[in-house]
Amino acid sequence: MASSDEDGSSESIVNIDTSEKGLGAVKTLLQGQSSGGAPKQVVLAFSQLSVAAPDVGTVYAKTLPKAIFNTFGVDQFNFVKNLLPKEASTSAKTNVRKILTDFTGLVKPGEMLFVLGRPGSGCSTFLRATANRSTLGVTGHLSFANVDAPEFGKRHQRETIYLPEEDRHIAALSVSQTIRFALRMSLPLKIRTEQLVEELVVVMGDIFGIEHALDTPVGGQFFPGVSGGERKRVSIAEVLAAGSSVQCFDNSTRGLDSSTALDFVKALRKLTDLGQKTTLATLYQAGENIYSHFDKVLLIDQGHQVFFGRTEEAKTYFEDLGYIPMPGETTAEFLTNITDPTQRRAKPGSKAENIATPQQLSAVFKESAHFARLLQEINQSERQLTADTSPIPSSAYNLSYSHQILECLRREYQLIKGQRRVYYTKWVTTIILSLTVGSLYFDLTVTAQGAFTRGGLLFFALILNGWLQFPELFDAHTNRPVLERQGQSPIMGN
């Protein structure tokens, strides 16, 4: 993979200046994803958004002697006790612990939101909540294009996507096969042609700087393939092919060097501009060039929102409060250090000197002009969306169930073809064992002694075929997360 510096020399890696024919193919893709119209644009708005999880209290870890003792009495007693009917108690109340508290913000189509905070502050929880993927208790107002989150989840579930830190792909498939499968599954049959799909594969490889690796396996933890940065860009290309309108990337630059992380953010910027996507991302150790590619920033301190606004206004806001940036410190580092009591510095006698807790820092922001302007923007956006009567296209699948099965069979054939050596070894081993075992049990007698020997032959044949299937179990286990992720995206049904 070509390397690049943070001074902008990586433009050759993420290149949007493709030919007009290629741009026409991308426009066809976006129109096909939006039922032939303009690209779908979803405004993300949230106010007083909170996320809470059940608080089970203290959990004690069992030691080995304690586990052995419980096995012979206590565990059996608790098991029987749980089987007995319990009396309903109106006074019993489940304790909850708030992870996020009263978040308010607005992200418009074509904008990128930088979710910033220390590890454990709640960035991943916020992304899962805004992607409508949270399994915890979400309260407050969360809407997508002025449609409440529960209703949007029922009718347009696949308009949102959440990408975790790990890049999960089928390792044996090549980069072009991975992108091609996503394109064939997302494009409607009425506009999909082999020429269009192949052209889009080449164009997307050129846009995201992976044209030289189209025939290379994607690879994974136990399978050689492309580099980590290239695998990140394959994930973005797959997201573009899927066509989700709201995209949340959770620490997708983990393990990448600074230049590759910059390439990732540039590709994300191009994806957002191309399809007018609503993009949210959390990144750690972001340089100044990475920070400048985002439109807005959200700063989280222990589950509390302490700033939401334009990226160019964040540093000035905290400096006006009295916080002092360290020499040589990037904007992202300065903002993150503000949430760390051991790292932040404040001017003597300033307002920042009297701020000691995340609650106080959040309260100061909610009394600021930035927050008042944010509320005005949310109200104005809701009025505009109410006046706009054009509905969001429903999140129906572009392919029928039978066509999805055919595409999956095509991918399975490609997967087998990519692992030819495994199957060749299995076939050769089967033939050799068949000839060897056949010679041992050749010309058996028809007496009772021969019947006993035939039983051993049947047992050997059954157990051998079971052993030969162990390589299939490895693929089924490693590919399961990929199928779960694609089942929740617009690529395929689940």
Short mmCIF file of C-alpha atoms in Angstrom, two decimals:
data_model
loop_
_atom_site.label_atom_id
_atom_site.label_comp_id
_atom_site.label_asym_id
_atom_site.label_seq_id
_atom_site.Cartn_x
_atom_site.Cartn_y
_atom_site.Cartn_z
CA MET A 1 0.00 0.00 0.00
CA ALA A 2 1.31 3.40 -0.89
CA SER A 3 2.25 5.57 2.02
CA SER A 4 1.36 9.21 2.54
CA ASP A 5 2.08 12.10 4.86
CA GLU A 6 -0.34 14.27 6.79
CA ASP A 7 0.53 17.29 4.68
CA GLY A 8 -1.89 16.17 1.99
CA SER A 9 0.40 14.02 -0.15
CA SER A 10 -2.08 11.14 0.05
CA GLU A 11 -4.44 12.65 -2.49
CA SER A 12 -3.35 9.98 -4.93
CA ILE A 13 -4.63 7.32 -2.54
CA VAL A 14 -8.13 8.77 -2.12
CA ASN A 15 -8.99 10.19 -5.49
CA ILE A 16 -12.43 11.37 -6.49
CA ASP A 17 -11.40 12.84 -9.83
CA THR A 18 -12.52 9.85 -11.85
CA SER A 19 -13.73 10.00 -15.42
CA GLU A 20 -17.15 11.37 -16.25
CA LYS A 21 -18.20 7.87 -17.22
CA GLY A 22 -17.18 6.62 -13.79
CA LEU A 23 -19.00 9.43 -12.01
CA GLY A 24 -22.06 8.60 -14.09
CA ALA A 25 -21.87 5.02 -12.79
CA VAL A 26 -21.69 6.28 -9.20
CA LYS A 27 -24.71 8.53 -9.80
CA THR A 28 -26.57 5.53 -11.20
CA LEU A 29 -25.70 3.60 -8.05
CA LEU A 30 -27.00 6.37 -5.78
CA GLN A 31 -30.17 6.76 -7.82
CA GLY A 32 -30.75 3.01 -7.75
CA GLN A 33 -30.39 3.00 -3.97
CA SER A 34 -33.01 5.75 -3.70
CA SER A 35 -35.56 4.17 -6.05
CA GLY A 36 -34.48 6.22 -9.02
CA GLY A 37 -34.64 9.63 -7.37
CA ALA A 38 -32.11 11.89 -5.71
CA PRO A 39 -29.86 10.41 -3.01
CA LYS A 40 -31.73 9.83 0.24
CA GLN A 41 -30.99 12.53 2.80
CA VAL A 42 -31.71 11.85 6.46
CA VAL A 43 -31.37 14.57 9.09
CA LEU A 44 -30.35 13.20 12.48
CA ALA A 45 -31.72 15.19 15.42
CA PHE A 46 -31.70 14.35 19.12
CA SER A 47 -32.58 16.24 22.28
CA GLN A 48 -32.39 15.20 25.94
CA LEU A 49 -31.12 11.83 24.70
CA SER A 50 -30.14 9.53 27.56
CA VAL A 51 -29.03 5.91 27.68
CA ALA A 52 -29.28 3.79 30.83
CA ALA A 53 -28.28 0.22 31.65
CA PRO A 54 -29.50 -2.06 34.47
CA ASP A 55 -27.31 -1.79 37.55
CA VAL A 56 -26.93 -5.29 38.99
CA GLY A 57 -24.77 -4.07 41.83
CA THR A 58 -21.63 -5.81 42.96
CA VAL A 59 -20.74 -9.03 41.17
CA TYR A 60 -18.37 -11.31 43.03
CA ALA A 61 -15.95 -13.51 41.11
CA LYS A 62 -15.90 -17.14 42.23
CA THR A 63 -12.67 -18.69 43.38
CA LEU A 64 -11.97 -22.35 42.67
CA PRO A 65 -12.71 -23.55 46.25
CA LYS A 66 -15.93 -21.50 46.28
CA ALA A 67 -17.03 -22.94 42.92
CA ILE A 68 -16.37 -26.51 44.11
CA PHE A 69 -18.31 -25.87 47.34
CA ASN A 70 -21.28 -24.34 45.46
CA THR A 71 -21.41 -27.31 43.11
CA PHE A 72 -22.39 -29.63 45.96
CA GLY A 73 -25.30 -27.74 47.45
CA VAL A 74 -25.66 -23.99 46.92
CA ASP A 75 -26.03 -24.07 43.11
CA GLN A 76 -28.62 -26.86 43.28
CA PHE A 77 -30.59 -24.95 45.92
CA ASN A 78 -30.58 -21.75 43.83
CA PHE A 79 -31.62 -23.70 40.73
CA VAL A 80 -34.66 -25.18 42.48
CA LYS A 81 -35.46 -21.83 44.06
CA ASN A 82 -35.58 -20.14 40.64
CA LEU A 83 -38.02 -22.78 39.39
CA LEU A 84 -40.56 -21.99 42.10
CA PRO A 85 -43.20 -19.30 41.36
CA LYS A 86 -42.32 -15.93 42.77
CA GLU A 87 -44.73 -13.47 44.31
CA ALA A 88 -45.14 -10.28 42.35
CA SER A 89 -43.69 -7.38 44.27
CA THR A 90 -44.79 -3.87 43.44
CA SER A 91 -42.09 -2.36 45.61
CA ALA A 92 -39.26 -4.07 43.73
CA LYS A 93 -37.50 -1.62 41.45
CA THR A 94 -34.63 -2.32 39.10
CA ASN A 95 -31.74 0.03 39.61
CA VAL A 96 -30.37 1.67 36.48
CA ARG A 97 -27.13 3.44 35.76
CA LYS A 98 -27.05 6.29 33.27
CA ILE A 99 -24.35 5.98 30.64
CA LEU A 100 -25.35 9.06 28.62
CA THR A 101 -27.23 12.04 30.07
CA ASP A 102 -29.24 14.66 28.15
CA PHE A 103 -27.53 14.86 24.76
CA THR A 104 -28.74 17.40 22.18
CA GLY A 105 -27.52 17.82 18.62
CA LEU A 106 -28.22 18.01 14.90
CA VAL A 107 -26.34 16.40 12.00
CA LYS A 108 -27.49 17.23 8.48
CA PRO A 109 -26.89 15.27 5.25
CA GLY A 110 -23.41 15.88 3.91
CA GLU A 111 -22.04 16.63 7.40
CA MET A 112 -19.53 14.66 9.43
CA LEU A 113 -19.71 14.63 13.23
CA PHE A 114 -16.55 13.93 15.21
CA VAL A 115 -17.49 12.16 18.46
CA LEU A 116 -14.65 12.89 20.87
CA GLY A 117 -13.94 11.69 24.38
CA ARG A 118 -11.64 9.61 26.52
CA PRO A 119 -11.99 5.79 26.42
CA GLY A 120 -14.94 4.80 28.55
CA SER A 121 -16.69 8.16 28.26
CA GLY A 122 -19.60 6.74 26.23
CA CYS A 123 -18.64 7.36 22.59
CA SER A 124 -19.50 3.83 21.42
CA THR A 125 -22.77 3.88 23.34
CA PHE A 126 -23.71 7.17 21.66
CA LEU A 127 -22.94 5.79 18.19
CA ARG A 128 -25.01 2.66 18.78
CA ALA A 129 -27.90 4.77 20.04
CA THR A 130 -27.85 7.15 17.06
CA ALA A 131 -27.58 4.19 14.68
CA ASN A 132 -30.72 2.71 16.28
CA ARG A 133 -28.71 -0.36 17.31
CA SER A 134 -28.65 0.06 21.08
CA THR A 135 -29.87 -2.79 23.29
CA LEU A 136 -30.02 -0.52 26.35
CA GLY A 137 -32.76 1.80 27.54
CA VAL A 138 -32.84 4.91 25.32
CA THR A 139 -34.97 7.86 26.45
CA GLY A 140 -35.47 11.36 25.10
CA HIS A 141 -36.13 12.46 21.55
CA LEU A 142 -34.26 10.82 18.67
CA SER A 143 -35.50 11.33 15.13
CA PHE A 144 -34.37 10.56 11.60
CA ALA A 145 -35.77 13.01 9.01
CA ASN A 146 -38.40 13.99 11.61
CA VAL A 147 -39.44 10.35 12.06
CA ASP A 148 -39.18 9.02 15.60
CA ALA A 149 -36.54 6.35 16.17
CA PRO A 150 -38.94 3.44 16.96
CA GLU A 151 -41.02 4.10 13.84
CA PHE A 152 -37.90 4.65 11.73
CA GLY A 153 -36.49 1.37 12.99
CA LYS A 154 -39.60 -0.51 11.86
CA ARG A 155 -39.94 1.06 8.41
CA HIS A 156 -36.38 2.09 7.53
CA GLN A 157 -34.13 -0.06 9.68
CA ARG A 158 -31.48 -0.45 6.98
CA GLU A 159 -31.09 3.28 6.44
CA THR A 160 -28.73 3.26 9.43
CA ILE A 161 -25.55 1.27 9.86
CA TYR A 162 -23.08 0.86 12.72
CA LEU A 163 -19.55 -0.31 11.98
CA PRO A 164 -17.56 -1.54 15.00
CA GLU A 165 -13.81 -1.26 15.37
CA GLU A 166 -13.05 -4.59 13.72
CA ASP A 167 -13.18 -4.91 9.93
CA ARG A 168 -15.08 -8.13 9.42
CA HIS A 169 -15.01 -9.60 5.94
CA ILE A 170 -14.87 -13.06 4.42
CA ALA A 171 -11.11 -13.44 4.32
CA ALA A 172 -10.82 -15.76 1.32
CA LEU A 173 -12.76 -13.47 -1.04
CA SER A 174 -10.86 -10.89 -3.03
CA VAL A 175 -11.45 -7.15 -2.71
CA SER A 176 -13.31 -7.01 -6.02
CA GLN A 177 -15.51 -9.99 -5.08
CA THR A 178 -16.43 -8.36 -1.76
CA ILE A 179 -17.41 -5.07 -3.41
CA ARG A 180 -19.09 -6.83 -6.31
CA PHE A 181 -21.32 -8.86 -3.98
CA ALA A 182 -22.44 -5.70 -2.14
CA LEU A 183 -23.20 -3.97 -5.45
CA ARG A 184 -25.15 -6.88 -6.91
CA MET A 185 -27.22 -7.16 -3.73
CA SER A 186 -28.01 -3.44 -3.49
CA LEU A 187 -28.72 -2.54 -7.13
CA PRO A 188 -32.26 -3.17 -8.42
CA LEU A 189 -32.55 -5.68 -11.27
CA LYS A 190 -34.09 -3.07 -13.58
CA ILE A 191 -30.86 -1.05 -13.72
CA ARG A 192 -28.26 -3.66 -12.84
CA THR A 193 -26.07 -4.91 -15.67
CA GLU A 194 -22.78 -6.75 -15.62
CA GLN A 195 -21.09 -3.81 -17.33
CA LEU A 196 -22.40 -1.36 -14.70
CA VAL A 197 -21.32 -3.58 -11.80
CA GLU A 198 -17.80 -4.07 -13.19
CA GLU A 199 -17.48 -0.35 -13.92
CA LEU A 200 -18.54 0.50 -10.38
CA VAL A 201 -16.00 -1.95 -8.93
CA VAL A 202 -13.20 -0.22 -10.85
CA VAL A 203 -14.46 3.29 -10.02
CA MET A 204 -14.83 2.55 -6.30
CA GLY A 205 -11.38 0.97 -6.27
CA ASP A 206 -10.02 4.17 -7.80
CA ILE A 207 -11.93 6.42 -5.38
CA PHE A 208 -10.69 4.62 -2.29
CA GLY A 209 -7.20 3.86 -3.53
CA ILE A 210 -7.47 0.07 -3.69
CA GLU A 211 -7.46 -0.39 -7.45
CA HIS A 212 -4.09 -2.16 -7.23
CA ALA A 213 -5.50 -4.68 -4.72
CA LEU A 214 -8.78 -5.63 -6.39
CA ASP A 215 -7.58 -9.18 -7.06
CA THR A 216 -5.95 -9.61 -3.64
CA PRO A 217 -7.81 -11.49 -0.88
CA VAL A 218 -9.26 -9.25 1.81
CA GLY A 219 -7.60 -11.41 4.44
CA GLY A 220 -8.10 -11.50 8.16
CA GLN A 221 -6.59 -12.64 11.42
CA PHE A 222 -5.65 -16.09 10.14
CA PHE A 223 -5.60 -15.44 6.39
CA PRO A 224 -3.08 -13.27 4.50
CA GLY A 225 -4.47 -10.40 2.45
CA VAL A 226 -4.44 -6.64 2.07
CA SER A 227 -3.05 -4.28 4.68
CA GLY A 228 -5.09 -2.89 7.58
CA GLY A 229 -5.58 0.49 5.94
CA GLU A 230 -6.74 -1.06 2.69
CA ARG A 231 -9.14 -3.30 4.59
CA LYS A 232 -10.60 -0.17 6.20
CA ARG A 233 -11.24 1.32 2.77
CA VAL A 234 -12.87 -1.93 1.64
CA SER A 235 -15.30 -1.49 4.54
CA ILE A 236 -16.13 2.06 3.40
CA ALA A 237 -16.60 0.91 -0.19
CA GLU A 238 -18.97 -1.80 1.02
CA VAL A 239 -20.92 0.80 3.02
CA LEU A 240 -21.21 3.02 -0.06
CA ALA A 241 -22.46 0.05 -2.07
CA ALA A 242 -24.99 -0.80 0.66
CA GLY A 243 -26.49 2.69 0.54
CA SER A 244 -27.28 3.45 4.20
CA SER A 245 -28.06 7.12 4.83
CA VAL A 246 -26.82 7.35 8.44
CA GLN A 247 -23.41 5.80 9.01
CA CYS A 248 -21.65 5.43 12.36
CA PHE A 249 -17.97 4.41 12.47
CA ASP A 250 -16.65 3.34 15.87
CA ASN A 251 -12.88 3.91 16.21
CA SER A 252 -12.21 2.62 12.71
CA THR A 253 -8.60 3.89 12.72
CA ARG A 254 -7.49 1.65 15.58
CA GLY A 255 -4.11 0.08 14.83
CA LEU A 256 -3.39 2.38 11.86
CA ASP A 257 -0.53 4.82 11.50
CA SER A 258 -1.24 8.53 11.15
CA SER A 259 -0.99 8.66 7.36
CA THR A 260 -3.29 5.66 6.88
CA ALA A 261 -5.77 7.12 9.36
CA LEU A 262 -5.75 10.34 7.35
CA ASP A 263 -6.44 8.31 4.19
CA PHE A 264 -9.41 6.69 5.94
CA VAL A 265 -10.92 10.04 6.94
CA LYS A 266 -10.40 11.46 3.45
CA ALA A 267 -12.20 8.47 1.96
CA LEU A 268 -14.98 8.98 4.52
CA ARG A 269 -15.21 12.64 3.51
CA LYS A 270 -15.58 11.67 -0.16
CA LEU A 271 -18.24 9.09 0.68
CA THR A 272 -20.21 11.66 2.66
CA ASP A 273 -20.01 14.27 -0.10
CA LEU A 274 -20.84 11.81 -2.89
CA GLY A 275 -24.02 10.42 -1.41
CA GLN A 276 -25.00 13.26 0.96
CA LYS A 277 -24.66 10.84 3.86
CA THR A 278 -25.04 11.66 7.54
CA THR A 279 -21.75 10.44 9.01
CA LEU A 280 -20.68 10.05 12.64
CA ALA A 281 -17.27 8.77 13.69
CA THR A 282 -15.21 8.42 16.82
CA LEU A 283 -11.43 8.40 16.46
CA TYR A 284 -8.63 8.42 18.98
CA GLN A 285 -5.36 10.35 18.62
CA ALA A 286 -6.59 12.40 15.68
CA GLY A 287 -4.15 14.83 14.07
CA GLU A 288 -5.00 18.35 12.99
CA ASN A 289 -5.53 17.33 9.35
CA ILE A 290 -7.95 14.60 10.43
CA TYR A 291 -9.84 17.00 12.70
CA SER A 292 -10.25 19.58 9.93
CA HIS A 293 -12.12 17.12 7.69
CA PHE A 294 -15.10 17.07 10.10
CA ASP A 295 -17.88 19.65 10.14
CA LYS A 296 -19.01 19.31 13.75
CA VAL A 297 -17.62 17.91 16.98
CA LEU A 298 -19.30 16.38 20.03
CA LEU A 299 -17.22 16.26 23.22
CA ILE A 300 -18.24 13.73 25.89
CA ASP A 301 -17.02 13.70 29.49
CA GLN A 302 -18.07 10.66 31.54
CA GLY A 303 -21.41 10.39 29.77
CA HIS A 304 -22.14 14.13 29.75
CA GLN A 305 -22.26 16.38 26.69
CA VAL A 306 -19.87 19.28 27.28
CA PHE A 307 -19.82 20.70 23.73
CA PHE A 308 -21.59 20.33 20.38
CA GLY A 309 -20.90 22.66 17.48
CA ARG A 310 -18.68 23.51 14.54
CA THR A 311 -15.16 22.13 14.69
CA GLU A 312 -13.61 25.55 14.15
CA GLU A 313 -15.54 26.98 17.12
CA ALA A 314 -14.75 24.34 19.74
CA LYS A 315 -11.25 25.48 20.67
CA THR A 316 -12.27 29.14 20.90
CA TYR A 317 -15.21 28.24 23.14
CA PHE A 318 -13.03 26.50 25.73
CA GLU A 319 -10.31 29.13 25.52
CA ASP A 320 -12.94 31.77 26.31
CA LEU A 321 -13.87 29.74 29.39
CA GLY A 322 -10.27 30.02 30.50
CA TYR A 323 -8.68 26.72 29.48
CA ILE A 324 -5.07 26.92 28.28
CA PRO A 325 -3.81 24.71 25.43
CA MET A 326 -0.43 23.05 25.82
CA PRO A 327 2.35 24.01 23.35
CA GLY A 328 2.28 21.78 20.27
CA GLU A 329 -1.08 20.30 21.24
CA THR A 330 -3.57 19.49 18.46
CA THR A 331 -7.17 20.63 18.73
CA ALA A 332 -8.44 17.08 19.33
CA GLU A 333 -5.87 16.56 22.10
CA PHE A 334 -6.77 19.90 23.67
CA LEU A 335 -10.47 19.02 23.72
CA THR A 336 -9.84 15.53 25.11
CA ASN A 337 -7.53 16.85 27.84
CA ILE A 338 -10.27 19.20 29.01
CA THR A 339 -12.22 16.14 30.13
CA ASP A 340 -9.21 14.92 32.15
CA PRO A 341 -8.82 16.73 35.50
CA THR A 342 -5.14 15.77 35.69
CA GLN A 343 -4.30 17.22 32.24
CA ARG A 344 -6.37 20.38 31.81
CA ARG A 345 -5.05 23.80 32.79
CA ALA A 346 -7.11 26.90 33.53
CA LYS A 347 -6.27 30.58 33.91
CA PRO A 348 -6.37 31.85 37.49
CA GLY A 349 -9.62 33.67 38.20
CA SER A 350 -11.34 32.38 35.04
CA LYS A 351 -14.66 30.58 34.86
CA ALA A 352 -12.87 27.32 34.03
CA GLU A 353 -11.05 27.37 37.36
CA ASN A 354 -14.34 26.81 39.20
CA ILE A 355 -15.39 23.86 37.02
CA ALA A 356 -14.53 20.57 38.72
CA THR A 357 -17.05 17.95 37.50
CA PRO A 358 -18.50 16.84 34.13
CA GLN A 359 -21.93 17.96 35.35
CA GLN A 360 -20.68 21.50 35.87
CA LEU A 361 -18.96 21.57 32.49
CA SER A 362 -22.15 20.34 30.82
CA ALA A 363 -24.25 22.93 32.63
CA VAL A 364 -21.94 25.73 31.45
CA PHE A 365 -22.36 24.60 27.84
CA LYS A 366 -26.16 24.51 28.13
CA GLU A 367 -26.09 28.12 29.31
CA SER A 368 -23.90 29.23 26.39
CA ALA A 369 -24.84 30.92 23.12
CA HIS A 370 -23.67 27.81 21.24
CA PHE A 371 -26.38 25.70 22.87
CA ALA A 372 -29.07 28.32 22.26
CA ARG A 373 -28.10 28.46 18.59
CA LEU A 374 -28.17 24.66 18.43
CA LEU A 375 -31.74 24.59 19.72
CA GLN A 376 -32.74 27.16 17.09
CA GLU A 377 -31.16 25.02 14.34
CA ILE A 378 -33.06 21.95 15.55
CA ASN A 379 -36.38 23.81 15.60
CA GLN A 380 -35.74 25.28 12.15
CA SER A 381 -34.81 21.87 10.77
CA GLU A 382 -37.98 20.29 12.18
CA ARG A 383 -40.12 23.00 10.61
CA GLN A 384 -38.49 22.48 7.23
CA LEU A 385 -38.94 18.71 7.44
CA THR A 386 -42.58 19.13 8.42
CA ALA A 387 -43.18 21.35 5.38
CA ASP A 388 -41.46 18.82 3.11
CA THR A 389 -44.10 16.21 2.28
CA SER A 390 -41.82 13.95 0.22
CA PRO A 391 -41.49 10.69 2.18
CA ILE A 392 -38.29 8.73 2.66
CA PRO A 393 -38.26 5.69 0.35
CA SER A 394 -39.11 2.59 2.33
CA SER A 395 -36.28 0.28 3.26
CA ALA A 396 -37.43 -2.60 1.06
CA TYR A 397 -34.96 -5.04 -0.39
CA ASN A 398 -33.91 -4.39 -3.96
CA LEU A 399 -33.75 -8.12 -4.70
CA SER A 400 -36.29 -10.86 -4.10
CA TYR A 401 -35.56 -13.70 -1.71
CA SER A 402 -34.79 -16.10 -4.56
CA HIS A 403 -32.32 -13.69 -6.17
CA GLN A 404 -30.60 -13.19 -2.82
CA ILE A 405 -30.15 -16.97 -2.55
CA LEU A 406 -28.64 -17.07 -6.04
CA GLU A 407 -26.19 -14.29 -5.19
CA CYS A 408 -25.18 -16.07 -1.98
CA LEU A 409 -24.64 -19.29 -3.93
CA ARG A 410 -22.44 -17.37 -6.34
CA ARG A 411 -20.41 -16.05 -3.43
CA GLU A 412 -20.12 -19.54 -1.91
CA TYR A 413 -18.73 -20.82 -5.20
CA GLN A 414 -16.18 -18.00 -5.20
CA LEU A 415 -15.30 -18.86 -1.60
CA ILE A 416 -14.70 -22.51 -2.49
CA LYS A 417 -12.68 -21.47 -5.52
CA GLY A 418 -10.56 -19.20 -3.35
CA GLN A 419 -9.79 -22.11 -1.02
CA ARG A 420 -9.04 -24.67 -3.71
CA ARG A 421 -6.05 -26.14 -1.91
CA VAL A 422 -8.16 -27.10 1.09
CA TYR A 423 -10.68 -28.92 -1.03
CA TYR A 424 -8.02 -30.52 -3.25
CA THR A 425 -6.32 -31.87 -0.13
CA LYS A 426 -9.62 -33.18 1.19
CA TRP A 427 -10.45 -34.92 -2.10
CA VAL A 428 -7.01 -36.51 -2.45
CA THR A 429 -7.10 -37.65 1.18
CA THR A 430 -10.56 -39.15 0.66
CA ILE A 431 -9.47 -41.07 -2.44
CA ILE A 432 -6.32 -42.42 -0.75
CA LEU A 433 -8.21 -43.51 2.36
CA SER A 434 -10.96 -45.05 0.24
CA LEU A 435 -8.45 -47.21 -1.64
CA THR A 436 -6.59 -48.12 1.56
CA VAL A 437 -9.67 -49.03 3.58
CA GLY A 438 -11.23 -50.75 0.61
CA SER A 439 -8.20 -53.04 0.27
CA LEU A 440 -8.36 -53.92 3.99
CA TYR A 441 -12.01 -54.87 3.87
CA PHE A 442 -11.98 -56.43 0.40
CA ASP A 443 -13.70 -59.81 -0.17
CA LEU A 444 -15.28 -60.23 3.28
CA THR A 445 -16.88 -63.52 4.21
CA VAL A 446 -20.65 -63.85 4.44
CA THR A 447 -20.46 -65.45 7.89
CA ALA A 448 -21.07 -63.86 11.29
CA GLN A 449 -17.40 -62.93 11.46
CA GLY A 450 -17.79 -60.93 8.26
CA ALA A 451 -20.85 -59.16 9.66
CA PHE A 452 -18.84 -57.98 12.68
CA THR A 453 -16.11 -56.65 10.39
CA ARG A 454 -18.67 -54.81 8.27
CA GLY A 455 -19.83 -52.98 11.41
CA GLY A 456 -16.30 -51.67 11.95
CA LEU A 457 -16.17 -50.57 8.33
CA LEU A 458 -19.42 -48.61 8.65
CA PHE A 459 -18.21 -46.96 11.86
CA PHE A 460 -14.92 -45.95 10.22
CA ALA A 461 -16.71 -44.50 7.18
CA LEU A 462 -19.08 -42.44 9.34
CA ILE A 463 -16.45 -41.09 11.72
CA LEU A 464 -14.07 -40.23 8.89
CA ASN A 465 -16.69 -38.16 7.07
CA GLY A 466 -17.37 -36.34 10.32
CA TRP A 467 -13.68 -35.53 10.77
CA LEU A 468 -13.41 -34.23 7.23
CA GLN A 469 -16.01 -31.54 7.98
CA PHE A 470 -13.94 -29.80 10.64
CA PRO A 471 -12.55 -27.20 8.15
CA GLU A 472 -16.16 -26.20 7.43
CA LEU A 473 -16.70 -25.42 11.12
CA PHE A 474 -13.83 -22.92 11.09
CA ASP A 475 -15.33 -21.03 8.13
CA ALA A 476 -18.80 -21.08 9.68
CA HIS A 477 -17.46 -19.63 12.93
CA THR A 478 -15.29 -16.89 11.41
CA ASN A 479 -17.89 -15.81 8.83
CA ARG A 480 -20.85 -15.65 11.22
CA PRO A 481 -20.15 -12.03 12.34
CA VAL A 482 -19.96 -10.99 8.67
CA LEU A 483 -23.38 -12.49 7.95
CA GLU A 484 -24.86 -10.86 11.06
CA ARG A 485 -23.54 -7.45 10.04
CA GLN A 486 -24.75 -7.79 6.45
CA GLY A 487 -28.13 -9.00 7.67
CA GLN A 488 -28.64 -5.68 9.48
CA SER A 489 -27.49 -3.62 6.51
CA PRO A 490 -29.27 -2.99 3.20
CA ILE A 491 -27.18 -5.72 1.56
CA MET A 492 -29.34 -8.72 2.35
CA GLY A 493 -32.28 -9.97 4.39
CA ASN A 494 -31.82 -11.82 7.64
#
